[in-house]
XYZ file of C-alpha atoms in Angstrom:
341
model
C -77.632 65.108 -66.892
C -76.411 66.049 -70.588
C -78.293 67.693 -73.379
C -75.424 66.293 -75.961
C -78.223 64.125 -77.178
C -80.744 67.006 -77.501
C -78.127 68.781 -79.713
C -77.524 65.700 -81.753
C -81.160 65.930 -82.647
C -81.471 69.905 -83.282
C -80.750 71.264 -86.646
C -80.991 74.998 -87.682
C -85.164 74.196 -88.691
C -86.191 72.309 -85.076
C -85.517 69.221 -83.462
C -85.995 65.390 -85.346
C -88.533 63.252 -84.182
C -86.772 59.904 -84.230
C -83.787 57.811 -84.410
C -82.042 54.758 -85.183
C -80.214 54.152 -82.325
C -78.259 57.891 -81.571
C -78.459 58.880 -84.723
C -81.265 61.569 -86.275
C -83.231 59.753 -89.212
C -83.944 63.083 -90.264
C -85.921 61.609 -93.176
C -88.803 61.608 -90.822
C -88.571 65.063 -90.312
C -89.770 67.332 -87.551
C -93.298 67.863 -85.564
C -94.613 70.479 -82.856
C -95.100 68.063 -79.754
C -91.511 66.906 -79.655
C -90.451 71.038 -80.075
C -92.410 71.855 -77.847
C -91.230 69.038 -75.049
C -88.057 70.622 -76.074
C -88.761 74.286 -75.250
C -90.577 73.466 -71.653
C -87.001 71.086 -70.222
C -84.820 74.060 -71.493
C -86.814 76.789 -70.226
C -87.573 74.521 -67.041
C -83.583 74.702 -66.321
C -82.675 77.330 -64.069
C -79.775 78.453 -65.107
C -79.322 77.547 -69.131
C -76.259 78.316 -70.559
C -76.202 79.809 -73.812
C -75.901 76.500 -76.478
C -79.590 75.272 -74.442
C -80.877 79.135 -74.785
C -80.268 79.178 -78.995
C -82.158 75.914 -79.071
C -84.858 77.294 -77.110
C -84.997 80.027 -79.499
C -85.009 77.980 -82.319
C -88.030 75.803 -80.855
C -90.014 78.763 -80.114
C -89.478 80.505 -83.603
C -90.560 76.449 -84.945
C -93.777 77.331 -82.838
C -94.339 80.665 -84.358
C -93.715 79.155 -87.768
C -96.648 76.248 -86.974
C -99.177 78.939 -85.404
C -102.144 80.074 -87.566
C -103.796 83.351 -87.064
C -106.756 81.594 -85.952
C -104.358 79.978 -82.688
C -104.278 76.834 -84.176
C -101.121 74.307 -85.105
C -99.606 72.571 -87.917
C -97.855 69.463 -86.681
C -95.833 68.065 -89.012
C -93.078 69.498 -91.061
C -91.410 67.051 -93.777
C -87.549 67.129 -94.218
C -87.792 69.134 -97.240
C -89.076 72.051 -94.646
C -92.780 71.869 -96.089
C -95.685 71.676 -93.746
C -97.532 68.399 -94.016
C -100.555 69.106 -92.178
C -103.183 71.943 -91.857
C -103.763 73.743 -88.399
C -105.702 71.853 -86.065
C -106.591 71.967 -82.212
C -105.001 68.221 -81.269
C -102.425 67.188 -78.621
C -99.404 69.152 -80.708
C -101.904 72.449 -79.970
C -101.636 71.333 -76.219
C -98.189 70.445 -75.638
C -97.867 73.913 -77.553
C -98.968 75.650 -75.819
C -97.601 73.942 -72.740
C -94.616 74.403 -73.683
C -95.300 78.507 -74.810
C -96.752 79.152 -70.959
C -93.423 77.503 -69.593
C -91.018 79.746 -71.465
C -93.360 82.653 -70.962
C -93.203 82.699 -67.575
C -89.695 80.409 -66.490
C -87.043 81.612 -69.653
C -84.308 83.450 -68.575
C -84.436 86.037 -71.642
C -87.072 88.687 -71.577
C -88.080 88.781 -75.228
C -88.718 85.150 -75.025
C -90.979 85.461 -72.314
C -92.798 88.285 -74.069
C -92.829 86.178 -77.338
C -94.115 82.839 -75.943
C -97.032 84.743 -74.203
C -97.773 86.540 -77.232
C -98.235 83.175 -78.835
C -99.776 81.452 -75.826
C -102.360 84.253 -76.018
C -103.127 83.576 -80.001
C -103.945 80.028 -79.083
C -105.356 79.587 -75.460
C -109.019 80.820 -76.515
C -109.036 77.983 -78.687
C -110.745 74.689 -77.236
C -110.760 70.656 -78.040
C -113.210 67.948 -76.701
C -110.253 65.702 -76.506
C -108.913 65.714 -72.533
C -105.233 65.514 -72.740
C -104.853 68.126 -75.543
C -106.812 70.263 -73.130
C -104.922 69.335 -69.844
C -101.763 69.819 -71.984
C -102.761 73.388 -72.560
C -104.003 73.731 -68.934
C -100.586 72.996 -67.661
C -99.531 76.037 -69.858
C -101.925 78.077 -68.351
C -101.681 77.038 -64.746
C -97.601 78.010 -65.386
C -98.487 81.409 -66.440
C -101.025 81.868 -63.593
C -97.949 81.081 -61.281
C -96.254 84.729 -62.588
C -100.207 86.247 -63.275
C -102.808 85.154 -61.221
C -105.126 87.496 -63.342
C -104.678 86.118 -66.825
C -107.918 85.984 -67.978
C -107.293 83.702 -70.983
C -105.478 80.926 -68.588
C -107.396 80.644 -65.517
C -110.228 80.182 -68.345
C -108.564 77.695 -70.322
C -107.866 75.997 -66.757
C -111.379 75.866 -65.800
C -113.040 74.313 -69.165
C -109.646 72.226 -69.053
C -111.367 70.530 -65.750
C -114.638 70.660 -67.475
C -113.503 68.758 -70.541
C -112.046 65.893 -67.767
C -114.734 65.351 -66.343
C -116.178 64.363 -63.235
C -114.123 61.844 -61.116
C -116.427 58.708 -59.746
C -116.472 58.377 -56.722
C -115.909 54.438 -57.183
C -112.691 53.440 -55.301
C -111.842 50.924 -57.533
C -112.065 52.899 -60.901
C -111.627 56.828 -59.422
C -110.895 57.875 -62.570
C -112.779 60.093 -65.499
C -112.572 57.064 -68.162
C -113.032 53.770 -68.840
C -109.842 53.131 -69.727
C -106.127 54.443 -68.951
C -104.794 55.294 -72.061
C -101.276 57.572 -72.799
C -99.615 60.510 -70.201
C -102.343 59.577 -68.343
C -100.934 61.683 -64.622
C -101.302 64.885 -66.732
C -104.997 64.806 -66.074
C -104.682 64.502 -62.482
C -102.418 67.345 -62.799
C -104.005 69.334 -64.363
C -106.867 69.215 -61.615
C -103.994 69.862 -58.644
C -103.057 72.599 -60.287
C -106.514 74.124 -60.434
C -107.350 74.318 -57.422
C -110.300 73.627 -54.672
C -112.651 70.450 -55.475
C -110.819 70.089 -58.295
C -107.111 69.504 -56.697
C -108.361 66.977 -54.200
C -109.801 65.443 -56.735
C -107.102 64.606 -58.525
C -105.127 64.056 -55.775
C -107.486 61.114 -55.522
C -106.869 60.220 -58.831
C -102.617 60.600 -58.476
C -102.916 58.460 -55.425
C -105.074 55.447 -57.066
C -102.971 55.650 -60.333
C -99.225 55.248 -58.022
C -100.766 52.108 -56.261
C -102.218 50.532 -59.666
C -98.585 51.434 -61.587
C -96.892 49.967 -58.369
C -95.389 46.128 -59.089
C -92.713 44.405 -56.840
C -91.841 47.953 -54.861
C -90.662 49.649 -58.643
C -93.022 51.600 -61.045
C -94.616 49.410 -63.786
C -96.140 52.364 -66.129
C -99.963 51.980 -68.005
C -98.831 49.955 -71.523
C -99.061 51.462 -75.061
C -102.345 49.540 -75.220
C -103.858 51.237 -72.299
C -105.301 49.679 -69.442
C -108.796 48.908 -68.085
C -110.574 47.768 -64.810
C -109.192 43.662 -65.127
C -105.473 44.862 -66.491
C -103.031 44.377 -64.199
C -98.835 45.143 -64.341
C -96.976 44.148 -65.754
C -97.353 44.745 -69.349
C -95.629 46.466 -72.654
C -94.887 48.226 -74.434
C -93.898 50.861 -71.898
C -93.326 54.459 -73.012
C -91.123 57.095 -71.139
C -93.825 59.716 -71.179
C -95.466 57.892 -68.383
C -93.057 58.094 -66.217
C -92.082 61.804 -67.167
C -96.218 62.838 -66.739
C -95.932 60.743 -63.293
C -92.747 62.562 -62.456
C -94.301 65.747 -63.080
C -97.716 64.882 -61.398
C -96.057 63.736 -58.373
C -93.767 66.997 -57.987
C -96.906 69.126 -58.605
C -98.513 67.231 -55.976
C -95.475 67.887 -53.408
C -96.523 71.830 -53.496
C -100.073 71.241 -52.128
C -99.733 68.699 -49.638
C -97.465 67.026 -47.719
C -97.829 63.588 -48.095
C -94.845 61.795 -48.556
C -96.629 59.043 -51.009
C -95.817 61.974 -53.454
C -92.199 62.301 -53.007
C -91.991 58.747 -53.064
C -93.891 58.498 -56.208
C -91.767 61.493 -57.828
C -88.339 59.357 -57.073
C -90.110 56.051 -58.204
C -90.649 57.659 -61.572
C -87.234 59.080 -61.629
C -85.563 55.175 -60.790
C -87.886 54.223 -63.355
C -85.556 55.765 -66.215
C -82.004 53.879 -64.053
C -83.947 50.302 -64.025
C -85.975 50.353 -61.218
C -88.861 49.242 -63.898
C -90.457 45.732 -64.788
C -87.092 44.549 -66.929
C -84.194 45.928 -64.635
C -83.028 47.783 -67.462
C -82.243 51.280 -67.447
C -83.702 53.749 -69.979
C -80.785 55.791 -69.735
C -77.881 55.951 -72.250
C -75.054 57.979 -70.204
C -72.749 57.566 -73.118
C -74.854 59.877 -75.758
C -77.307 61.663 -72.863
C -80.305 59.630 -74.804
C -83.431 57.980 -73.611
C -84.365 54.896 -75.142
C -87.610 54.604 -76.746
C -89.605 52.112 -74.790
C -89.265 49.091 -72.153
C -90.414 45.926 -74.214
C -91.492 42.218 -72.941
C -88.121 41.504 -74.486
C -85.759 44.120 -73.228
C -86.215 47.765 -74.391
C -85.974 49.558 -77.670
C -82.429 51.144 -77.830
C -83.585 53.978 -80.828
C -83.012 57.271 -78.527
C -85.891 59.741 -80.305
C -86.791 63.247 -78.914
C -90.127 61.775 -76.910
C -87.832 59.477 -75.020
C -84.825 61.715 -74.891
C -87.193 64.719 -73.120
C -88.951 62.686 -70.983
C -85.732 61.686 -69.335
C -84.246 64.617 -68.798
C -87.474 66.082 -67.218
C -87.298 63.005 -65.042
C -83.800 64.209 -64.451
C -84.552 67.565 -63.679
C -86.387 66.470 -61.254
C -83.792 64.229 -59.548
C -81.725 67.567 -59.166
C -84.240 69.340 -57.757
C -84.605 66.671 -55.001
C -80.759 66.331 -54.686
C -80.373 69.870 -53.608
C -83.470 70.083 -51.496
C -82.185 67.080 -49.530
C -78.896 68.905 -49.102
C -79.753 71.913 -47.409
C -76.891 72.588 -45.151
C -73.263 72.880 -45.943
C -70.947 69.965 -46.174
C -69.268 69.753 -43.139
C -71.662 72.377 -41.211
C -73.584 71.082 -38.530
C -77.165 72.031 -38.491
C -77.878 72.855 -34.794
C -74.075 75.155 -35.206
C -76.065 76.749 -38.366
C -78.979 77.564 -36.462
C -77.525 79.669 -34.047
């Protein structure tokens, strides 16, 4: 994987929110979700070197910058490096704080990890009626329970996170908390894995019905940019690469509470999504710049590489590596039964 693209998109303010092809349209200025998605991949890497850890710096003092007293977010900032918006509680406050819970409890730099909870803190008392900003911020809070399994303020947010979900029917055909399927729509089963009891089966439930639906032909055929109710079936388009990175990530979470292989199989369906295993054949992956492209049309797919796209696949990617090396335990050449003993 390459972040080349990632740095094509940075500047010295945050990271631009589109492009025409590779290149930044940097009219169109900046906004916290995409900085955010930016600050969770870098402090996701294990091992950043020190270009990614500057830019994950820079994306968390864009965070601070967008934070009102109050824990609320500004969204938007215009090229001219004026704020567009007012602070709200939407899904930038979410993916905030998503991303603010990663780095506070994954970067590899202390005073980031002090920072980000500082400002994870500010914002996590806050609450929305809307369920993906508030699985968004759940995710946040479930990754700083992984480091403090005492933090008040996220096993909170976690719990009215599950809450604002809902209950899941009990209807085999339509297990799921809404009428329709709309956008990142694994992120609410997700979020109820990752809290725990009831709630984890249940959206185990959920995961498991949502892989078979976005199944076609053996490859995975992701919920349109239209959304998807009871008499939808795949294919259809536009498809976005979030939906494969929030099935990506729902599948791995699922792989650390049960054993089923569906999920591993899911998790690498979602990663061959982004190399062509999708409804077109076409891969989502530029090689040549490290970009994503933007979406996988009835026509072909949209070949502008913004920061969305570009972040979704390399948390996709991330992904793949973790599954290369946990494939690969032994040492070339070593045989396992000599290792053993």
């Amino acid at each position: 994987m390459s972040f080349a693209h990632l740095h094509r998109l940075s500047d010295d303010a945050g990271l631009f929110e589109h492009a025409e092809y590779s290149t930044p349209r940097t009219s169109h200025g900046y906004c916290v979700d995409d900085v955010a998605r930016g600050l969770l991949v870098i402090c996701r890497e294990p091992d950043p070197p020190p270009d990614l850890l500057h830019l994950a710096e820079r994306y968390l003092a864009f965070l601070m910058e967008a934070q009102a007293s109050d824990g609320a977010f500004r969204n938007r900032l215009g090229p001219d490096r004026r704020w567009q918006d007012e602070p709200a509680v939407g899904d930038w406050w979410g993916r905030a704080l998503w991303g603010l819970g990663t780095a506070a409890a994954r970067s590899t730099l202390p005073s980031m990890r002090e920072t980000a909870l500082s400002c994870f803190e500010t914002g996590a008392h806050r609450r929305t009626r809307w369920p993906r900003a508030m699985a968004f911020a759940a995710l946040g809070a479930a990754e700083i329970l992984d480091s403090r399994p005492n933090h008040s303020a996220a096993r909170w947010l976690l719990h009215d996170a599950v809450v604002t979900i809902g209950a899941v029917p009990p209807d085999p055909a339509w297990p799921w908390p809404e009428p329709r399927l709309t956008y990142a729509n694994a992120a609410l089963a997700e979020t109820l894995i990752a809290a725990g009891g009831e709630a984890s089966a249940d959206g185990l439930r959920m995961l498991g019905w949502l892989l078979e639906r976005e199944t076609h032909d053996g490859h995975l055929s992701c919920t349109p940019v239209g959304g998807a109710g009871p008499h939808d079936g795949p294919p259809a388009f536009d498809q976005q690469p979030i939906e494969a990175a929030a099935m990506a990530d729902a599948c791995a979470r699922a792989m650390t509470v049960s054993a089923d292989p569906r999920w591993e199989r899911g998790l690498a369906s979602a990663i061959d999504w982004f190399a062509g295993a999708n409804d077109n054949g076409l891969p989502l992956h530029d090689p040549a710049t490290g970009g994503g492209c933007d979406g996988l049309t009835v026509s072909g797919r949209n070949e502008n590489q913004g920061a969305e796209s570009t972040l979704a696949l390399l948390s996709a990617l991330q992904h793949a590596q973790r599954l290369d090396s946990a494939a690969d335990p032994v040492l070339p050449g070593l045989d396992p039964d000599s290792a053993a003993g």
